[in-house]
mmCIF file of C-alpha atoms (C1' of nucleotides) in Angstrom:
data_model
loop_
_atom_site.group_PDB
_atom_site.id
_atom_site.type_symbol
_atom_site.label_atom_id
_atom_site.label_comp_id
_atom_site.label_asym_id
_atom_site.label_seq_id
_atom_site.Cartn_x
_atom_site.Cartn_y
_atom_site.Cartn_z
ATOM 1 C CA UNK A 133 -40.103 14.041 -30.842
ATOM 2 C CA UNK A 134 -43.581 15.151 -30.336
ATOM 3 C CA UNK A 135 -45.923 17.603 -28.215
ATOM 4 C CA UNK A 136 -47.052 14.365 -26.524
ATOM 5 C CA UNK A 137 -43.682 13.322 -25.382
ATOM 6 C CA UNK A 138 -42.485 16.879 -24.117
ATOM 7 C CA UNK A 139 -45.704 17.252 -21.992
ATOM 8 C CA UNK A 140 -44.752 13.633 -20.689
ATOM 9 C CA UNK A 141 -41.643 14.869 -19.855
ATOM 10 C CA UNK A 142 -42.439 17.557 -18.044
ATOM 11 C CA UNK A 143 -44.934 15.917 -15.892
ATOM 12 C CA UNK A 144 -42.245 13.164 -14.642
ATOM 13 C CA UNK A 145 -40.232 15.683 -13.984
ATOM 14 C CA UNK A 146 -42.257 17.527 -12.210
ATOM 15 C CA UNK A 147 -43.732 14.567 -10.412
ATOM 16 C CA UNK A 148 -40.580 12.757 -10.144
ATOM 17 C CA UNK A 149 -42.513 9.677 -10.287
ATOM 18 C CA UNK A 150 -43.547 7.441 -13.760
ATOM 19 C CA UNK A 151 -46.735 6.282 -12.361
ATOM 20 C CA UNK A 152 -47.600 10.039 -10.482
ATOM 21 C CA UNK A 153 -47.343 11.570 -13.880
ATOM 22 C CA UNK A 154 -49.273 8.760 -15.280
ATOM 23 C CA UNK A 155 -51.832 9.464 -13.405
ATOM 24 C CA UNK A 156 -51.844 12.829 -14.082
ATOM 25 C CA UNK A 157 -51.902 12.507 -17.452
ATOM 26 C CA UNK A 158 -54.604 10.089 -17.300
ATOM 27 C CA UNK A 159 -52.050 7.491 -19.350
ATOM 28 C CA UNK A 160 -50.849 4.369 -17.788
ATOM 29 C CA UNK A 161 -46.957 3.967 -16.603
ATOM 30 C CA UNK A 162 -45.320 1.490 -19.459
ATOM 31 C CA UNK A 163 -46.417 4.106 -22.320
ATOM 32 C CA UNK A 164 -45.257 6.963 -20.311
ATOM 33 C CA UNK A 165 -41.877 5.645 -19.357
ATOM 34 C CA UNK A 166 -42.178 4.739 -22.935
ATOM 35 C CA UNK A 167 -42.083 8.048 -23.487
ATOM 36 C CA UNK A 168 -39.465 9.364 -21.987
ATOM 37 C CA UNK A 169 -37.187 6.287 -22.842
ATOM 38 C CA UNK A 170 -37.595 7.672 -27.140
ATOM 39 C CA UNK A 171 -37.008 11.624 -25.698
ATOM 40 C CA UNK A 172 -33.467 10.058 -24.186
ATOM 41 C CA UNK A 173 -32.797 7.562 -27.395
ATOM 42 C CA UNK A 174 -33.234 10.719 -29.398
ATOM 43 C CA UNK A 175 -31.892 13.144 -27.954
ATOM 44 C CA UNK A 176 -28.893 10.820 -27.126
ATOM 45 C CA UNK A 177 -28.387 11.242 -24.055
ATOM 46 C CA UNK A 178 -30.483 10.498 -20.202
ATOM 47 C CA UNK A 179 -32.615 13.118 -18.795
ATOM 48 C CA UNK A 180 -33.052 11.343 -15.797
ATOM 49 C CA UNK A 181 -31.553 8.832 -12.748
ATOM 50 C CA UNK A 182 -33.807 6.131 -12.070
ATOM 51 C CA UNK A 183 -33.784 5.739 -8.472
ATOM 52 C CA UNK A 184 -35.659 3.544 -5.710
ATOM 53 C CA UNK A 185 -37.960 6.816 -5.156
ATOM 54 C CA UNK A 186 -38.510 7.529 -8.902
ATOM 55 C CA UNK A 187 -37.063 9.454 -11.045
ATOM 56 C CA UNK A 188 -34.599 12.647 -10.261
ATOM 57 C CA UNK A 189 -33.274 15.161 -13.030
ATOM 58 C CA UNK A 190 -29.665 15.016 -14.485
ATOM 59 C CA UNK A 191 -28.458 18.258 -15.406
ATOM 60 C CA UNK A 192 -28.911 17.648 -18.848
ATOM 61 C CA UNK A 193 -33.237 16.917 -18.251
ATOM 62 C CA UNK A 194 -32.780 20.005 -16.156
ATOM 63 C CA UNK A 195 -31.755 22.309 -19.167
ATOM 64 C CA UNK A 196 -34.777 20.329 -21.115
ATOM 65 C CA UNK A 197 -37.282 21.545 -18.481
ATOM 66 C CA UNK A 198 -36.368 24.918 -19.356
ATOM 67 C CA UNK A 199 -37.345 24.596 -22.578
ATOM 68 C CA UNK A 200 -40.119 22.364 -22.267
ATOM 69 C CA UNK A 201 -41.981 24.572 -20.771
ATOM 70 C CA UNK A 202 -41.473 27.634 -22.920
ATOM 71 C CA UNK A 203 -42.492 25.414 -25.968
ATOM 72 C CA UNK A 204 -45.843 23.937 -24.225
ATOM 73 C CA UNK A 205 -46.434 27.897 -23.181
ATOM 74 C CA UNK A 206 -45.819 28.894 -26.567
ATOM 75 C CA UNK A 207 -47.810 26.577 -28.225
ATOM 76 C CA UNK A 208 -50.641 27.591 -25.570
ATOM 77 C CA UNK A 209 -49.988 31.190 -27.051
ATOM 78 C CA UNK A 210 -50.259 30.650 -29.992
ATOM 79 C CA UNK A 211 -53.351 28.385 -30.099
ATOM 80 C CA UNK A 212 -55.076 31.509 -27.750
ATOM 81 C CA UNK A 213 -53.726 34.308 -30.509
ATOM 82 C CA UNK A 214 -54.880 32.265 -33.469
ATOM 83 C CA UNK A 215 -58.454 32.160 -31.653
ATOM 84 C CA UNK A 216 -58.642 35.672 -31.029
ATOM 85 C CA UNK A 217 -57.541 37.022 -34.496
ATOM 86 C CA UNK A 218 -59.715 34.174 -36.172
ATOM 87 C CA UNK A 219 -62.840 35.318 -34.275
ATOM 88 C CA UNK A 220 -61.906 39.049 -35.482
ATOM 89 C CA UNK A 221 -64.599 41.909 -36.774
ATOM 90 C CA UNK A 222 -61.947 41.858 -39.723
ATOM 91 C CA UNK A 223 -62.492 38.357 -40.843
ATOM 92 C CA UNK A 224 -63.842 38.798 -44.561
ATOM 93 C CA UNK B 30 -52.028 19.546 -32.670
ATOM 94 C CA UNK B 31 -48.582 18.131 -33.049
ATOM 95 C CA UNK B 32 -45.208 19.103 -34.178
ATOM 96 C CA UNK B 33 -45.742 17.480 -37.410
ATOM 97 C CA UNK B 34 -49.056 19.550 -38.370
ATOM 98 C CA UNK B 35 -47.194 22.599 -37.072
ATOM 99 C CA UNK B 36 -44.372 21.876 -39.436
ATOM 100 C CA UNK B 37 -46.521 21.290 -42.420
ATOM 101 C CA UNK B 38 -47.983 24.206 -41.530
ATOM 102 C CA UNK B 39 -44.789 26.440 -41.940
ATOM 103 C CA UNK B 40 -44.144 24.810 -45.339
ATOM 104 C CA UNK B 41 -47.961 25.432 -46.552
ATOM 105 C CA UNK B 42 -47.332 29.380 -45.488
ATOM 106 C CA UNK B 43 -44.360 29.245 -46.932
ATOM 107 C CA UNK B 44 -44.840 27.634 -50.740
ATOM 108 C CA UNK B 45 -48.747 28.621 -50.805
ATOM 109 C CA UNK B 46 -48.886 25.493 -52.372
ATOM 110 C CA UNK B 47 -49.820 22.390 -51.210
ATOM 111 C CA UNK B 48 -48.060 20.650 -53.864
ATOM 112 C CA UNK B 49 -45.261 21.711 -53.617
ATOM 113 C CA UNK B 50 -45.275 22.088 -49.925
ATOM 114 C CA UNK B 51 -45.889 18.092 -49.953
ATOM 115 C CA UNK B 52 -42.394 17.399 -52.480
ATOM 116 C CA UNK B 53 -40.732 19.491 -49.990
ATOM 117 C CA UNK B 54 -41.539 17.701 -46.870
ATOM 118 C CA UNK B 55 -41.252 14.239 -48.472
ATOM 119 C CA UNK B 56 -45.077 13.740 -48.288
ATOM 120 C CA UNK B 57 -48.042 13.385 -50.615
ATOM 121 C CA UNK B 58 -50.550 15.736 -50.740
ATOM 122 C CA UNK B 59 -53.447 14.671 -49.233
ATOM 123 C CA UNK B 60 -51.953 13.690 -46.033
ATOM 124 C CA UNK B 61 -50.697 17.283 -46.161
ATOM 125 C CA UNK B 62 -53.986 19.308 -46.943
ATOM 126 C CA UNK B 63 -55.521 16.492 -43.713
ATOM 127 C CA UNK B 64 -52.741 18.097 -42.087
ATOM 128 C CA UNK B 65 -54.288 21.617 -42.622
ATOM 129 C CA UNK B 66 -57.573 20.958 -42.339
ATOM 130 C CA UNK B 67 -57.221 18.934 -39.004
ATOM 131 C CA UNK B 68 -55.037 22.048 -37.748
ATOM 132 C CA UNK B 69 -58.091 24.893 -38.572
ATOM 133 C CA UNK B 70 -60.603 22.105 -37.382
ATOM 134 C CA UNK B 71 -58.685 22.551 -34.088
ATOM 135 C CA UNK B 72 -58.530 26.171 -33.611
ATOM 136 C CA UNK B 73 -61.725 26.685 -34.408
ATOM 137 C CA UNK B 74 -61.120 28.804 -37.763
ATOM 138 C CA UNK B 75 -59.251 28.905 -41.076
ATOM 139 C CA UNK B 76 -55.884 29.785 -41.618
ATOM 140 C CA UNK B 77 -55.753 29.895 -45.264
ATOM 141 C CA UNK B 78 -57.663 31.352 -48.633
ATOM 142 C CA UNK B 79 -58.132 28.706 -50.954
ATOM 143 C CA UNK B 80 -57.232 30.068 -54.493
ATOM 144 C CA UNK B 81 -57.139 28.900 -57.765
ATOM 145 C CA UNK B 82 -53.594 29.259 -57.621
ATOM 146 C CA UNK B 83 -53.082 28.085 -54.336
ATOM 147 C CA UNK B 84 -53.163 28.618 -50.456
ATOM 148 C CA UNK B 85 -52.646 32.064 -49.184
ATOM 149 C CA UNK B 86 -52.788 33.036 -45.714
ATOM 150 C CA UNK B 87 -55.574 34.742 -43.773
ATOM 151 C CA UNK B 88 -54.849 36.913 -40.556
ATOM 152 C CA UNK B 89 -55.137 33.983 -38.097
ATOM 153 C CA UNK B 90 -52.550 32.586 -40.279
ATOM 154 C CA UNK B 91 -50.118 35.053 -40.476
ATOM 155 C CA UNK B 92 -50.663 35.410 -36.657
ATOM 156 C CA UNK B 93 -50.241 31.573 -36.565
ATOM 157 C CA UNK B 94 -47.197 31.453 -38.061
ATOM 158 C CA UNK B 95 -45.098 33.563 -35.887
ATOM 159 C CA UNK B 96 -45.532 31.543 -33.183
ATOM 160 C CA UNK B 97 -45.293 28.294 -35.667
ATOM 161 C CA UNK B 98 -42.076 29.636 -35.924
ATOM 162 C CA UNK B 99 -41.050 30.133 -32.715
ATOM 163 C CA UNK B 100 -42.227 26.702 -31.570
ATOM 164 C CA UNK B 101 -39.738 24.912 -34.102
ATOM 165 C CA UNK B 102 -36.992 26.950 -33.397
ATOM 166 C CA UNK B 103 -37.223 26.127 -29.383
ATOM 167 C CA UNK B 104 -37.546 22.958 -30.165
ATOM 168 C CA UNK B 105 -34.474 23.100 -32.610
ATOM 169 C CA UNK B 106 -32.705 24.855 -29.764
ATOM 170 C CA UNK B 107 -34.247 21.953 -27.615
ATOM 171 C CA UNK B 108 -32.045 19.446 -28.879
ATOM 172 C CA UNK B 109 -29.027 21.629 -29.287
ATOM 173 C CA UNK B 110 -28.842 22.612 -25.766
ATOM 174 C CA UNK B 111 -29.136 18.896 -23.950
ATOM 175 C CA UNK B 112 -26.598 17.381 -26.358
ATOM 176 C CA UNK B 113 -24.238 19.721 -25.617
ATOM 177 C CA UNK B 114 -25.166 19.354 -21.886
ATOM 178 C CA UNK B 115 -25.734 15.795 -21.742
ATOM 179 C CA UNK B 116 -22.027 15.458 -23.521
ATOM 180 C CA UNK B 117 -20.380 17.352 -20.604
ATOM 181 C CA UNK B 118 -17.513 16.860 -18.856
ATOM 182 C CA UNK B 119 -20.144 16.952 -15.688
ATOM 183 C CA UNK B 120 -21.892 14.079 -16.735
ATOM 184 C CA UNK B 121 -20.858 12.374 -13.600
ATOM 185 C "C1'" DT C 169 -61.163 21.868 -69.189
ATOM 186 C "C1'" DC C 170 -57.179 22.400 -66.334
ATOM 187 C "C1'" DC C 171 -55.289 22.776 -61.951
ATOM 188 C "C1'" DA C 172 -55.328 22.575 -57.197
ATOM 189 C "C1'" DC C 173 -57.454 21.092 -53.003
ATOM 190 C "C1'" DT C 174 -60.274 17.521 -50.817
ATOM 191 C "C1'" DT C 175 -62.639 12.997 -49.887
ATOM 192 C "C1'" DA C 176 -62.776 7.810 -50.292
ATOM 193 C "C1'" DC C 177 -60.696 3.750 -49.139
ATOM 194 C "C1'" DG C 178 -57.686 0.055 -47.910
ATOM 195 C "C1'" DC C 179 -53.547 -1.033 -45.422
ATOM 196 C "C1'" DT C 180 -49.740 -0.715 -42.273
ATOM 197 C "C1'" DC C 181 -47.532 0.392 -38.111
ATOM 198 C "C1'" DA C 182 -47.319 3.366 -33.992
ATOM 199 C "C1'" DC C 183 -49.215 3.400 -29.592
ATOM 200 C "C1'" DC C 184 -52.140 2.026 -25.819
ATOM 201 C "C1'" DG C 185 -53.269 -1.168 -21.877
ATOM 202 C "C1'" DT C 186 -52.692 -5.596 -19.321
ATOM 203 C "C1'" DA C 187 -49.560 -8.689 -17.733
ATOM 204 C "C1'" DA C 188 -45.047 -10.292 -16.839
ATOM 205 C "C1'" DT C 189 -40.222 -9.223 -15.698
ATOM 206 C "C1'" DG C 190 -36.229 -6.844 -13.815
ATOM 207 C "C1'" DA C 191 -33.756 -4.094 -10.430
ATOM 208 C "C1'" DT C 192 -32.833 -2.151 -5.958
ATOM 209 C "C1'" DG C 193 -33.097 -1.141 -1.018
ATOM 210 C "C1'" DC D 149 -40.428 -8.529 -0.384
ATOM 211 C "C1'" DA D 150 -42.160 -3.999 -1.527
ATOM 212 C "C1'" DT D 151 -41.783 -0.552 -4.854
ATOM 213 C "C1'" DC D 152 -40.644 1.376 -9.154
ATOM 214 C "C1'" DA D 153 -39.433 1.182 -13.817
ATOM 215 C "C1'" DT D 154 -39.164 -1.532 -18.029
ATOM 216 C "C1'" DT D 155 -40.181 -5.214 -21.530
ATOM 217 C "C1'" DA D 156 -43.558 -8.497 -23.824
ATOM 218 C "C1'" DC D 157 -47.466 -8.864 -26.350
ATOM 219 C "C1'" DG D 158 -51.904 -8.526 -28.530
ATOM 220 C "C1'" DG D 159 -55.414 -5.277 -30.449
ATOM 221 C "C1'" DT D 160 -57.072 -0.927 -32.227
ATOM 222 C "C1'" DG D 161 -56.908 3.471 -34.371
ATOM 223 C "C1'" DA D 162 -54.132 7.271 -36.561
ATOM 224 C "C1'" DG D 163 -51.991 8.248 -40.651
ATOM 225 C "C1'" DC D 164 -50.002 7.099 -45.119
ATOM 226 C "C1'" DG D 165 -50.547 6.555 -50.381
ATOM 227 C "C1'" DT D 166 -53.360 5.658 -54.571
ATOM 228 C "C1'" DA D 167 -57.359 6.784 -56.796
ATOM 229 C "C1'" DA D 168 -61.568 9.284 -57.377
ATOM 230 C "C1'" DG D 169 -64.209 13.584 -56.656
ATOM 231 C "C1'" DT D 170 -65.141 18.697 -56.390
ATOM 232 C "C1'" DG D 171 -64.839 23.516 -57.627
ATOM 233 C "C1'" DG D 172 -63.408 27.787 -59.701
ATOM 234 C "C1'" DA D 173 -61.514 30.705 -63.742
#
DNA sequence: TCCACTTACGCTCACCGTAATGATG
DNA sequence: CATCATTACGGTGAGCGTAAGTGGA
């Protein structure tokens, strides 16, 4: 699992659609689906139901989203907090 | 910045020691210390005092690793939460 | 001079994009 | 047959390990 394939995630399933998302994330559709095909293998379980519209949450992707996005905001956090203290008076 | 330089990270912090940060995660230790450097090259400032002894945290590291923390533990609680969901009853 | 981090360097494999294939209404 | 997603496949770049280099007490 990586940062990569969480934001992926969360983009499809916000999008409900591989190639939206792809194009949102500037990536083209096979490595995105690819994507989400490794989150499911390794978490064990579908996150999604491919349908003839795209791609619709299952109950468990919906309890993923929730923490999706409190990892990508925390990792936004702490990249922002890291800046701040770093650029400090009290650096010496 | 990915999971893996966040983890490597948290095992830096935690040893002060790349050495035997590196034994610990199964890893040599230049890979490692690229880790590191790649991670302060990103945020724009350093996260550690280089010692004679070892590594030893600055401010923006100690800040850092809070939310290093916190990132890995959602994550951990990631995985927890959509196998137990995804092995539901309601899987229908 | 020792000890620890870092840089050099060659190699492998993970990952991308294009193209082909499957699946479904 | 139109629309998505997935699989095949070749090429490149990220990332590893070994070995060499750098710096401080």
């Amino acid at each position: 699992m990586s940062l990569t394939h969480i934001q992926s995630f969360v983009a499809v399933a916000e999008e409900g659609h591989v190639g939206r998302a792809a194009r949102r994330l500037h990536l083209s559709q096979p490595p995105l689906s690819r994507h989400i095909l490794a989150l499911e293998d390794e978490l064990g379980t579908p996150l999604f139901e491919r349908t003839p519209r795209g791609m619709r949450l299952l109950p468990a992707g919906e309890a993923f989203l929730q923490h999706a996005r409190r990892i990508l905001a925390e990792v936004d956090a702490a990249v922002l907090t890291v800046r701040k203290v770093g650029t400090a008076p009290t650096e010496h």
